Amino acid sequence: MLATSGRAKTETQEFIEASRIFLKDDFLPKLKHCLEDLPELDLWWRPNEQSNSVGNLILHLCGNMSQWILNSMGGRRSDRDRDAEFAERGPVPKAELISRIESTVNEVAEVLEGLPETGLLERFPVQVYSTSRLQAIYHVVEHFSYHLGQILYIYKLRTSKDPGFYRNLSSR
Ligand code: NI
């Protein structure tokens, strides 16, 4: 966990800063560590056909952020094909996966920074839902965390390594 700066003057600023820190400064570096260390072929390994590979999960995270933040709040075009994210059997090169997730997260961080002070209650349709900006941001953060956990689990299965992300909390 990385803490917020304490400089926020309103709940909105604090919520947006916390969301940006989770995505860009906390989750993204952890994800990149796993991607950089995993052999190319392991990025497309899956334990069975019911489970996604790391590659699929990266494409899926990019699609989710493009649709829920970049399109809905950032005014970017989204031509998301959700089924294709899971159907891809790769191998999309590692460098491309890293560059895609990195640029998507950076764009999301820019959109979040540019959001107006008021308006988190503004509602819009997305997928089959009607949601608020606040809920959409909350969703994108929880969704990234959820799939990052799956990616970390695959990373450990394939490398037998502990990335040591929480070493600072251990008393050993
Ligand atoms: Ni998902």
Coordinates of N, CA, C and O and ligand atoms in Angstrom, one line a residue:
M1 N 0.8 -1.2 0.0 CA 0.0 0.0 0.0 C 0.9 1.2 0.0 O 1.9 1.3 0.7
L2 N 0.5 2.2 -0.8 CA 1.2 3.5 -0.8 C 0.2 4.5 -0.2 O -1.0 4.5 -0.7
A3 N 0.6 5.3 0.7 CA -0.4 6.2 1.3 C -0.5 7.5 0.5 O 0.4 7.9 -0.3
T4 N -1.7 8.2 0.6 CA -1.9 9.4 -0.1 C -1.1 10.5 0.6 O -0.5 10.3 1.7
S5 N -0.9 11.7 -0.1 CA 0.0 12.7 0.4 C -0.5 13.5 1.6 O 0.3 14.1 2.3
G6 N -1.8 13.5 1.8 CA -2.4 14.3 2.9 C -2.6 15.7 2.5 O -3.0 16.5 3.3
R7 N -2.4 16.0 1.2 CA -2.6 17.4 0.7 C -4.0 17.7 0.2 O -4.4 18.8 -0.1
A8 N -4.9 16.6 0.1 CA -6.2 16.8 -0.4 C -7.0 17.7 0.5 O -6.9 17.6 1.8
K9 N -7.8 18.6 -0.1 CA -8.6 19.5 0.7 C -10.1 19.1 0.8 O -10.9 19.6 1.6
T10 N -10.5 18.2 -0.1 CA -11.9 17.7 -0.1 C -11.9 16.2 -0.2 O -10.9 15.6 -0.6
E11 N -13.0 15.6 0.1 CA -13.2 14.2 0.0 C -13.0 13.7 -1.5 O -12.4 12.7 -1.7
T12 N -13.4 14.6 -2.4 CA -13.3 14.2 -3.8 C -11.8 14.1 -4.2 O -11.4 13.2 -4.8
Q13 N -11.0 15.1 -3.8 CA -9.6 15.1 -4.1 C -8.9 13.9 -3.5 O -8.1 13.3 -4.1
E14 N -9.3 13.6 -2.3 CA -8.7 12.4 -1.6 C -9.0 11.1 -2.3 O -8.2 10.3 -2.5
F15 N -10.3 11.0 -2.7 CA -10.7 9.8 -3.4 C -10.0 9.6 -4.7 O -9.5 8.5 -5.1
I16 N -9.9 10.7 -5.4 CA -9.3 10.6 -6.8 C -7.8 10.4 -6.6 O -7.2 9.6 -7.3
E17 N -7.1 11.0 -5.6 CA -5.7 10.8 -5.4 C -5.4 9.3 -5.0 O -4.5 8.7 -5.5
A18 N -6.3 8.8 -4.1 CA -6.1 7.4 -3.7 C -6.3 6.5 -4.8 O -5.5 5.5 -5.0
S19 N -7.2 6.7 -5.7 CA -7.5 5.8 -6.8 C -6.3 5.9 -7.8 O -5.9 4.8 -8.3
R20 N -5.8 7.1 -8.0 CA -4.7 7.2 -9.0 C -3.4 6.5 -8.4 O -2.7 5.8 -9.1
I21 N -3.2 6.7 -7.1 CA -2.0 6.0 -6.5 C -2.1 4.5 -6.5 O -1.2 3.8 -6.9
F22 N -3.3 4.0 -6.2 CA -3.5 2.5 -6.3 C -3.2 2.0 -7.7 O -2.4 1.1 -7.9
L23 N -3.7 2.7 -8.7 CA -3.6 2.2 -10.1 C -2.1 2.4 -10.6 O -1.5 1.4 -11.1
K24 N -1.6 3.6 -10.5 CA -0.4 3.9 -11.2 C 0.9 3.6 -10.4 O 1.9 3.2 -10.9
D25 N 0.8 3.9 -9.1 CA 2.0 3.8 -8.3 C 2.1 2.5 -7.5 O 3.2 2.1 -7.0
D26 N 1.0 1.8 -7.3 CA 1.0 0.6 -6.5 C 0.8 -0.6 -7.4 O 1.7 -1.4 -7.5
F27 N -0.3 -0.7 -8.1 CA -0.6 -1.9 -8.9 C 0.3 -2.0 -10.1 O 0.8 -3.1 -10.4
L28 N 0.4 -0.9 -10.9 CA 1.2 -1.0 -12.1 C 2.6 -1.5 -11.9 O 3.1 -2.4 -12.7
P29 N 3.4 -1.0 -11.0 CA 4.8 -1.5 -10.8 C 4.8 -3.0 -10.4 O 5.7 -3.7 -10.8
K30 N 3.8 -3.4 -9.6 CA 3.7 -4.9 -9.2 C 3.5 -5.7 -10.5 O 4.1 -6.8 -10.7
L31 N 2.6 -5.2 -11.3 CA 2.2 -6.0 -12.5 C 3.4 -6.0 -13.4 O 3.8 -7.1 -14.0
K32 N 4.1 -4.9 -13.6 CA 5.3 -4.9 -14.5 C 6.4 -5.8 -14.0 O 7.1 -6.4 -14.8
H33 N 6.6 -5.8 -12.7 CA 7.6 -6.7 -12.1 C 7.3 -8.2 -12.6 O 8.2 -8.9 -13.0
C34 N 6.1 -8.6 -12.5 CA 5.7 -10.0 -12.9 C 5.9 -10.2 -14.4 O 6.5 -11.2 -14.8
L35 N 5.4 -9.2 -15.2 CA 5.6 -9.3 -16.6 C 7.0 -9.4 -17.0 O 7.4 -10.2 -17.9
E36 N 7.8 -8.5 -16.5 CA 9.2 -8.5 -16.9 C 9.9 -9.8 -16.5 O 10.8 -10.2 -17.3
D37 N 9.6 -10.4 -15.4 CA 10.3 -11.5 -14.9 C 9.8 -12.8 -15.5 O 10.5 -13.8 -15.6
L38 N 8.5 -12.9 -16.0 CA 8.0 -14.1 -16.5 C 8.5 -14.3 -18.0 O 8.6 -13.4 -18.8
P39 N 8.9 -15.6 -18.3 CA 9.3 -15.9 -19.7 C 8.1 -15.7 -20.6 O 6.9 -15.8 -20.2
E40 N 8.4 -15.2 -21.8 CA 7.3 -14.9 -22.8 C 6.2 -16.0 -22.9 O 5.1 -15.7 -22.9
L41 N 6.7 -17.3 -22.9 CA 5.7 -18.3 -23.1 C 4.7 -18.4 -21.9 O 3.6 -18.8 -22.1
D42 N 5.3 -18.1 -20.7 CA 4.4 -18.2 -19.5 C 3.3 -17.2 -19.5 O 2.3 -17.3 -18.7
L43 N 3.5 -16.1 -20.3 CA 2.4 -15.1 -20.3 C 1.2 -15.6 -20.9 O 0.1 -15.1 -20.7
W44 N 1.3 -16.7 -21.7 CA 0.1 -17.3 -22.3 C -0.2 -18.7 -21.8 O -1.1 -19.4 -22.3
W45 N 0.4 -19.0 -20.7 CA 0.1 -20.3 -20.0 C -1.2 -20.2 -19.2 O -1.5 -19.2 -18.6
R46 N -2.0 -21.3 -19.3 CA -3.2 -21.3 -18.4 C -3.3 -22.7 -17.9 O -3.0 -23.7 -18.5
P47 N -3.8 -22.8 -16.6 CA -3.9 -24.2 -16.0 C -5.0 -25.0 -16.7 O -4.8 -26.3 -16.6
N48 N -6.0 -24.4 -17.2 CA -7.0 -25.2 -17.9 C -7.8 -24.2 -18.8 O -7.6 -22.9 -18.7
E49 N -8.7 -24.6 -19.6 CA -9.5 -23.8 -20.5 C -10.4 -22.8 -19.8 O -10.9 -21.9 -20.4
Q50 N -10.7 -23.1 -18.5 CA -11.7 -22.2 -17.8 C -10.9 -21.0 -17.2 O -11.5 -20.1 -16.6
S51 N -9.6 -21.0 -17.3 CA -8.8 -20.0 -16.6 C -8.1 -19.1 -17.6 O -7.7 -19.6 -18.7
N52 N -7.9 -17.9 -17.3 CA -7.2 -17.0 -18.2 C -5.7 -16.9 -18.0 O -5.2 -17.1 -16.9
S53 N -5.0 -16.7 -19.1 CA -3.6 -16.5 -19.0 C -3.3 -15.0 -18.5 O -4.2 -14.2 -18.6
V54 N -2.1 -14.8 -18.2 CA -1.7 -13.4 -17.8 C -1.9 -12.5 -19.0 O -2.4 -11.4 -18.8
G55 N -1.6 -12.9 -20.2 CA -1.8 -12.1 -21.4 C -3.3 -11.7 -21.6 O -3.6 -10.5 -21.8
N56 N -4.2 -12.7 -21.4 CA -5.6 -12.3 -21.5 C -6.0 -11.3 -20.4 O -6.8 -10.4 -20.7
L57 N -5.5 -11.5 -19.2 CA -5.9 -10.6 -18.1 C -5.4 -9.2 -18.4 O -6.1 -8.2 -18.0
I58 N -4.2 -9.0 -19.0 CA -3.7 -7.7 -19.3 C -4.6 -7.0 -20.3 O -5.0 -5.9 -20.2
L59 N -4.9 -7.8 -21.4 CA -5.8 -7.2 -22.4 C -7.2 -6.8 -21.8 O -7.8 -5.8 -22.1
H60 N -7.6 -7.7 -20.9 CA -8.9 -7.4 -20.2 C -8.9 -6.2 -19.3 O -9.8 -5.4 -19.3
L61 N -7.8 -6.0 -18.6 CA -7.6 -4.8 -17.8 C -7.6 -3.6 -18.6 O -8.2 -2.5 -18.3
C62 N -6.9 -3.6 -19.7 CA -6.9 -2.5 -20.7 C -8.3 -2.2 -21.2 O -8.7 -1.0 -21.2
G63 N -9.0 -3.2 -21.6 CA -10.3 -3.0 -22.1 C -11.3 -2.4 -21.0 O -12.0 -1.5 -21.3
N64 N -11.2 -2.9 -19.8 CA -12.0 -2.4 -18.7 C -11.7 -0.9 -18.5 O -12.7 -0.1 -18.4
M65 N -10.5 -0.5 -18.4 CA -10.1 0.9 -18.1 C -10.5 1.8 -19.3 O -10.9 2.9 -19.0
S66 N -10.3 1.3 -20.5 CA -10.7 2.1 -21.6 C -12.2 2.4 -21.6 O -12.6 3.5 -21.9
Q67 N -12.9 1.4 -21.3 CA -14.4 1.6 -21.4 C -14.9 2.4 -20.2 O -15.7 3.3 -20.4
W68 N -14.5 2.0 -19.0 CA -15.1 2.6 -17.8 C -14.5 4.0 -17.4 O -15.2 4.8 -16.8
I69 N -13.3 4.3 -17.8 CA -12.7 5.6 -17.5 C -12.5 6.4 -18.8 O -13.0 7.6 -18.9
L70 N -11.6 5.9 -19.7 CA -11.2 6.7 -20.8 C -12.4 7.1 -21.7 O -12.5 8.3 -22.1
N71 N -13.3 6.2 -21.9 CA -14.4 6.5 -22.8 C -15.5 7.3 -22.0 O -15.9 8.4 -22.4
S72 N -15.8 6.9 -20.8 CA -16.9 7.5 -20.1 C -16.6 8.8 -19.5 O -17.5 9.7 -19.5
M73 N -15.4 9.0 -19.1 CA -15.0 10.3 -18.4 C -14.0 11.1 -19.2 O -13.9 12.3 -19.0
G74 N -13.2 10.4 -20.0 CA -12.1 11.1 -20.7 C -12.5 11.4 -22.2 O -11.7 12.0 -22.9
G75 N -13.7 11.0 -22.6 CA -14.1 11.4 -24.0 C -13.3 10.7 -25.1 O -13.4 11.0 -26.3
R76 N -12.5 9.6 -24.7 CA -11.8 8.9 -25.8 C -12.8 7.9 -26.4 O -13.7 7.4 -25.8
R77 N -12.4 7.5 -27.7 CA -13.2 6.5 -28.3 C -12.9 5.1 -27.7 O -11.8 4.9 -27.3
S78 N -14.0 4.3 -27.6 CA -13.7 2.9 -27.1 C -14.3 2.0 -28.1 O -15.5 2.0 -28.3
D79 N -13.5 1.1 -28.6 CA -14.1 0.1 -29.5 C -13.8 -1.3 -28.8 O -13.3 -2.2 -29.5
R80 N -14.1 -1.3 -27.6 CA -13.8 -2.5 -26.8 C -14.5 -3.8 -27.3 O -15.7 -3.7 -27.6
D81 N -13.7 -4.9 -27.5 CA -14.3 -6.1 -27.8 C -14.0 -7.1 -26.6 O -12.9 -7.7 -26.6
R82 N -14.9 -7.1 -25.6 CA -14.6 -7.8 -24.4 C -14.3 -9.3 -24.6 O -13.4 -9.9 -24.0
D83 N -15.1 -9.9 -25.5 CA -14.9 -11.4 -25.8 C -13.5 -11.7 -26.3 O -12.9 -12.7 -26.1
A84 N -13.0 -10.7 -27.2 CA -11.7 -10.9 -27.8 C -10.6 -10.9 -26.8 O -9.6 -11.6 -27.0
E85 N -10.8 -10.2 -25.7 CA -9.8 -10.1 -24.6 C -9.5 -11.5 -24.1 O -8.4 -11.9 -23.7
F86 N -10.6 -12.3 -23.9 CA -10.5 -13.6 -23.3 C -10.2 -14.7 -24.4 O -9.6 -15.8 -24.1
A87 N -10.5 -14.4 -25.7 CA -10.3 -15.4 -26.7 C -8.9 -15.4 -27.2 O -8.4 -16.4 -27.8
E88 N -8.2 -14.3 -27.1 CA -6.8 -14.2 -27.6 C -5.9 -15.3 -27.1 O -5.9 -15.7 -25.9
R89 N -5.2 -16.0 -28.0 CA -4.3 -17.0 -27.6 C -2.9 -16.7 -27.9 O -2.0 -17.5 -27.8
G90 N -2.6 -15.4 -28.2 CA -1.3 -14.9 -28.3 C -0.5 -15.6 -29.4 O -1.0 -16.2 -30.3
P91 N 0.8 -15.5 -29.2 CA 1.4 -14.7 -28.2 C 1.6 -13.2 -28.6 O 2.3 -13.0 -29.6
V92 N 0.9 -12.3 -27.9 CA 1.3 -10.9 -28.1 C 2.6 -10.7 -27.4 O 2.7 -11.1 -26.2
P93 N 3.6 -10.1 -28.0 CA 4.9 -10.0 -27.4 C 4.8 -9.2 -26.0 O 4.0 -8.3 -25.9
K94 N 5.7 -9.7 -25.1 CA 5.7 -9.1 -23.8 C 5.8 -7.6 -23.8 O 5.1 -6.8 -23.1
A95 N 6.7 -7.1 -24.7 CA 7.0 -5.6 -24.7 C 5.7 -4.9 -25.1 O 5.4 -3.8 -24.6
E96 N 4.9 -5.5 -26.0 CA 3.6 -4.8 -26.4 C 2.6 -4.9 -25.2 O 1.9 -3.9 -25.0
L97 N 2.5 -6.0 -24.5 CA 1.6 -6.0 -23.3 C 2.0 -5.0 -22.3 O 1.2 -4.3 -21.8
I98 N 3.3 -4.8 -22.1 CA 3.8 -3.9 -21.1 C 3.4 -2.5 -21.5 O 2.9 -1.6 -20.8
S99 N 3.7 -2.2 -22.8 CA 3.4 -0.8 -23.3 C 2.0 -0.5 -23.3 O 1.5 0.6 -23.0
R100 N 1.1 -1.5 -23.6 CA -0.3 -1.3 -23.6 C -0.9 -1.0 -22.2 O -1.6 0.0 -22.0
I101 N -0.5 -1.8 -21.2 CA -1.0 -1.6 -19.9 C -0.5 -0.2 -19.3 O -1.2 0.5 -18.6
E102 N 0.8 0.0 -19.6 CA 1.4 1.2 -19.1 C 0.8 2.5 -19.6 O 0.4 3.4 -18.9
S103 N 0.5 2.5 -21.0 CA -0.1 3.7 -21.5 C -1.5 3.8 -21.1 O -2.0 5.0 -20.9
T104 N -2.2 2.7 -21.0 CA -3.6 2.8 -20.5 C -3.7 3.4 -19.1 O -4.5 4.3 -18.8
V105 N -2.9 2.9 -18.2 CA -2.9 3.4 -16.8 C -2.5 4.8 -16.8 O -3.1 5.6 -16.0
N106 N -1.5 5.2 -17.6 CA -1.1 6.6 -17.6 C -2.2 7.5 -18.0 O -2.4 8.6 -17.5
E107 N -2.9 7.1 -19.1 CA -4.0 7.9 -19.6 C -5.1 8.0 -18.5 O -5.7 9.1 -18.3
V108 N -5.4 6.9 -17.8 CA -6.4 6.9 -16.8 C -6.0 7.9 -15.7 O -6.8 8.7 -15.2
A109 N -4.7 7.9 -15.3 CA -4.3 8.8 -14.3 C -4.5 10.2 -14.7 O -4.9 11.1 -13.9
E110 N -4.2 10.5 -16.0 CA -4.4 11.9 -16.5 C -5.9 12.3 -16.4 O -6.2 13.4 -16.0
V111 N -6.7 11.4 -16.9 CA -8.2 11.7 -16.8 C -8.6 11.9 -15.4 O -9.3 12.9 -15.1
L112 N -8.2 11.1 -14.5 CA -8.5 11.3 -13.1 C -8.1 12.6 -12.5 O -8.8 13.3 -11.9
E113 N -6.8 13.0 -12.9 CA -6.3 14.3 -12.4 C -7.1 15.5 -12.9 O -7.2 16.5 -12.3
G114 N -7.6 15.3 -14.1 CA -8.3 16.4 -14.8 C -9.8 16.5 -14.4 O -10.5 17.3 -14.9
L115 N -10.3 15.6 -13.6 CA -11.7 15.5 -13.3 C -12.1 16.8 -12.5 O -11.4 17.2 -11.6
P116 N -13.3 17.3 -12.7 CA -13.7 18.5 -11.9 C -14.0 18.1 -10.5 O -14.2 17.0 -10.2
E117 N -13.9 19.1 -9.7 CA -14.1 19.0 -8.2 C -15.5 18.4 -7.9 O -15.6 17.7 -6.9
T118 N -16.5 18.8 -8.7 CA -17.8 18.3 -8.4 C -18.1 17.4 -9.6 O -17.5 17.5 -10.7
G119 N -19.1 16.5 -9.4 CA -19.5 15.7 -10.5 C -19.3 14.2 -10.4 O -19.5 13.5 -11.3
L120 N -18.8 13.8 -9.2 CA -18.6 12.3 -9.0 C -19.9 11.6 -9.0 O -20.0 10.4 -9.1
L121 N -21.0 12.3 -8.8 CA -22.3 11.7 -8.7 C -23.0 11.7 -10.1 O -24.0 11.1 -10.3
E122 N -22.3 12.3 -11.1 CA -22.8 12.3 -12.5 C -23.0 10.8 -13.0 O -22.0 10.0 -12.8
R123 N -24.1 10.5 -13.5 CA -24.4 9.2 -13.9 C -24.3 9.0 -15.4 O -24.5 9.9 -16.2
F124 N -23.9 7.8 -15.9 CA -23.8 7.5 -17.3 C -24.1 6.0 -17.5 O -23.9 5.2 -16.6
P125 N -24.4 5.6 -18.7 CA -24.6 4.2 -19.0 C -23.3 3.5 -19.4 O -22.5 4.2 -20.1
V126 N -23.0 2.3 -18.9 CA -21.8 1.6 -19.4 C -22.2 0.1 -19.3 O -22.8 -0.3 -18.3
Q127 N -21.8 -0.6 -20.3 CA -22.2 -2.0 -20.5 C -23.8 -2.1 -20.3 O -24.5 -1.4 -20.9
V128 N -24.2 -3.0 -19.3 CA -25.6 -3.1 -19.1 C -26.0 -2.3 -17.9 O -27.2 -2.4 -17.4
Y129 N -25.1 -1.4 -17.4 CA -25.4 -0.7 -16.1 C -25.6 0.8 -16.3 O -25.3 1.4 -17.3
S130 N -26.2 1.4 -15.2 CA -26.2 2.8 -15.1 C -25.4 3.1 -13.8 O -25.7 2.5 -12.8
T131 N -24.3 3.9 -13.9 CA -23.4 4.0 -12.8 C -23.0 5.5 -12.6 O -23.3 6.3 -13.4
S132 N -22.4 5.8 -11.5 CA -21.9 7.1 -11.2 C -20.4 7.1 -11.5 O -19.7 6.1 -11.5
R133 N -19.8 8.3 -11.7 CA -18.4 8.4 -11.8 C -17.7 7.8 -10.6 O -16.7 7.1 -10.8
L134 N -18.2 8.1 -9.4 CA -17.5 7.6 -8.2 C -17.5 6.0 -8.2 O -16.5 5.4 -8.0
Q135 N -18.7 5.4 -8.6 CA -18.7 4.0 -8.6 C -17.8 3.4 -9.7 O -17.2 2.4 -9.5
A136 N -17.8 4.1 -10.8 CA -16.9 3.6 -11.9 C -15.5 3.6 -11.6 O -14.7 2.6 -11.8
I137 N -15.0 4.6 -10.9 CA -13.6 4.7 -10.5 C -13.3 3.6 -9.4 O -12.3 2.9 -9.5
Y138 N -14.2 3.5 -8.5 CA -14.1 2.5 -7.4 C -14.1 1.1 -8.1 O -13.2 0.2 -7.7
H139 N -14.9 0.9 -9.1 CA -14.9 -0.4 -9.8 C -13.6 -0.7 -10.5 O -13.1 -1.8 -10.4
V140 N -13.1 0.3 -11.2 CA -11.9 0.1 -11.9 C -10.7 -0.3 -11.0 O -9.9 -1.2 -11.3
V141 N -10.7 0.3 -9.8 CA -9.6 0.0 -8.9 C -9.8 -1.4 -8.3 O -8.8 -2.2 -8.3
E142 N -11.0 -1.7 -7.9 CA -11.2 -3.1 -7.3 C -11.0 -4.1 -8.4 O -10.5 -5.2 -8.1
H143 N -11.4 -3.8 -9.6 CA -11.2 -4.8 -10.7 C -9.8 -5.1 -11.0 O -9.3 -6.2 -11.3
F144 N -8.9 -4.0 -11.0 CA -7.5 -4.2 -11.3 C -6.9 -5.0 -10.2 O -6.1 -5.9 -10.4
S145 N -7.3 -4.7 -8.9 CA -6.7 -5.4 -7.8 C -7.1 -6.9 -7.9 O -6.2 -7.8 -7.6
Y146 N -8.3 -7.2 -8.2 CA -8.8 -8.6 -8.3 C -7.9 -9.4 -9.3 O -7.5 -10.5 -9.0
H147 N -7.7 -8.8 -10.5 CA -7.0 -9.5 -11.5 C -5.5 -9.5 -11.3 O -4.8 -10.4 -11.7
L148 N -5.0 -8.5 -10.6 CA -3.6 -8.5 -10.2 C -3.3 -9.7 -9.3 O -2.2 -10.3 -9.4
G149 N -4.2 -9.9 -8.4 CA -4.0 -11.1 -7.5 C -3.9 -12.4 -8.3 O -3.1 -13.3 -8.0
Q150 N -4.7 -12.5 -9.4 CA -4.7 -13.7 -10.2 C -3.3 -13.8 -10.9 O -2.7 -14.9 -11.0
I151 N -2.9 -12.6 -11.4 CA -1.6 -12.6 -12.1 C -0.5 -13.0 -11.2 O 0.4 -13.8 -11.6
L152 N -0.5 -12.5 -10.0 CA 0.5 -12.8 -9.0 C 0.6 -14.3 -8.7 O 1.6 -14.9 -8.5
Y153 N -0.6 -14.8 -8.6 CA -0.7 -16.3 -8.3 C -0.1 -17.1 -9.5 O 0.7 -18.0 -9.2
I154 N -0.4 -16.7 -10.7 CA 0.3 -17.4 -11.8 C 1.8 -17.2 -11.8 O 2.5 -18.1 -12.1
Y155 N 2.2 -16.0 -11.5 CA 3.6 -15.7 -11.4 C 4.3 -16.6 -10.4 O 5.4 -17.2 -10.7
K156 N 3.7 -16.8 -9.3 CA 4.3 -17.7 -8.3 C 4.3 -19.1 -8.7 O 5.3 -19.9 -8.5
L157 N 3.2 -19.5 -9.4 CA 3.1 -20.9 -9.9 C 4.2 -21.2 -10.9 O 4.8 -22.3 -10.9
R158 N 4.5 -20.2 -11.7 CA 5.4 -20.5 -12.8 C 6.9 -20.3 -12.5 O 7.8 -20.8 -13.1
T159 N 7.1 -19.4 -11.5 CA 8.5 -19.0 -11.2 C 9.0 -19.6 -9.8 O 10.2 -19.6 -9.6
S160 N 8.0 -20.0 -9.0 CA 8.4 -20.4 -7.6 C 9.1 -19.2 -6.8 O 9.8 -19.5 -5.9
K161 N 8.8 -18.0 -7.3 CA 9.5 -16.9 -6.6 C 8.5 -16.1 -5.8 O 7.3 -16.0 -6.2
D162 N 9.0 -15.5 -4.7 CA 8.1 -14.5 -3.9 C 8.6 -13.1 -4.4 O 9.8 -12.8 -4.1
P163 N 7.7 -12.4 -5.0 CA 8.2 -11.0 -5.4 C 8.5 -10.1 -4.2 O 9.1 -9.1 -4.4
G164 N 8.1 -10.5 -3.0 CA 8.4 -9.7 -1.8 C 7.8 -8.3 -1.7 O 8.4 -7.4 -1.2
F165 N 6.6 -8.2 -2.3 CA 6.0 -6.8 -2.3 C 5.6 -6.3 -0.9 O 5.5 -5.2 -0.7
Y166 N 5.5 -7.3 0.1 CA 5.1 -6.9 1.4 C 6.2 -7.1 2.4 O 5.9 -7.3 3.6
R167 N 7.4 -7.2 1.9 CA 8.5 -7.4 2.8 C 8.6 -6.5 4.0 O 9.0 -6.8 5.1
N168 N 8.2 -5.2 3.7 CA 8.3 -4.2 4.7 C 7.4 -4.4 5.9 O 7.5 -3.7 6.9
L169 N 6.4 -5.3 5.7 CA 5.4 -5.5 6.8 C 5.8 -6.7 7.6 O 5.2 -7.0 8.6
S170 N 6.8 -7.5 7.2 CA 7.2 -8.7 7.8 C 8.2 -8.5 9.0 O 9.1 -7.7 8.9
S171 N 7.9 -9.2 10.1 CA 8.8 -9.0 11.2 C 10.0 -10.0 11.2 O 10.9 -9.9 12.0
R172 N 9.9 -10.9 10.2 CA 11.0 -11.9 10.1 C 12.3 -11.3 9.5 O 12.2 -10.4 8.6
Ligands
NI1 NI -12.7 -8.9 -14.9

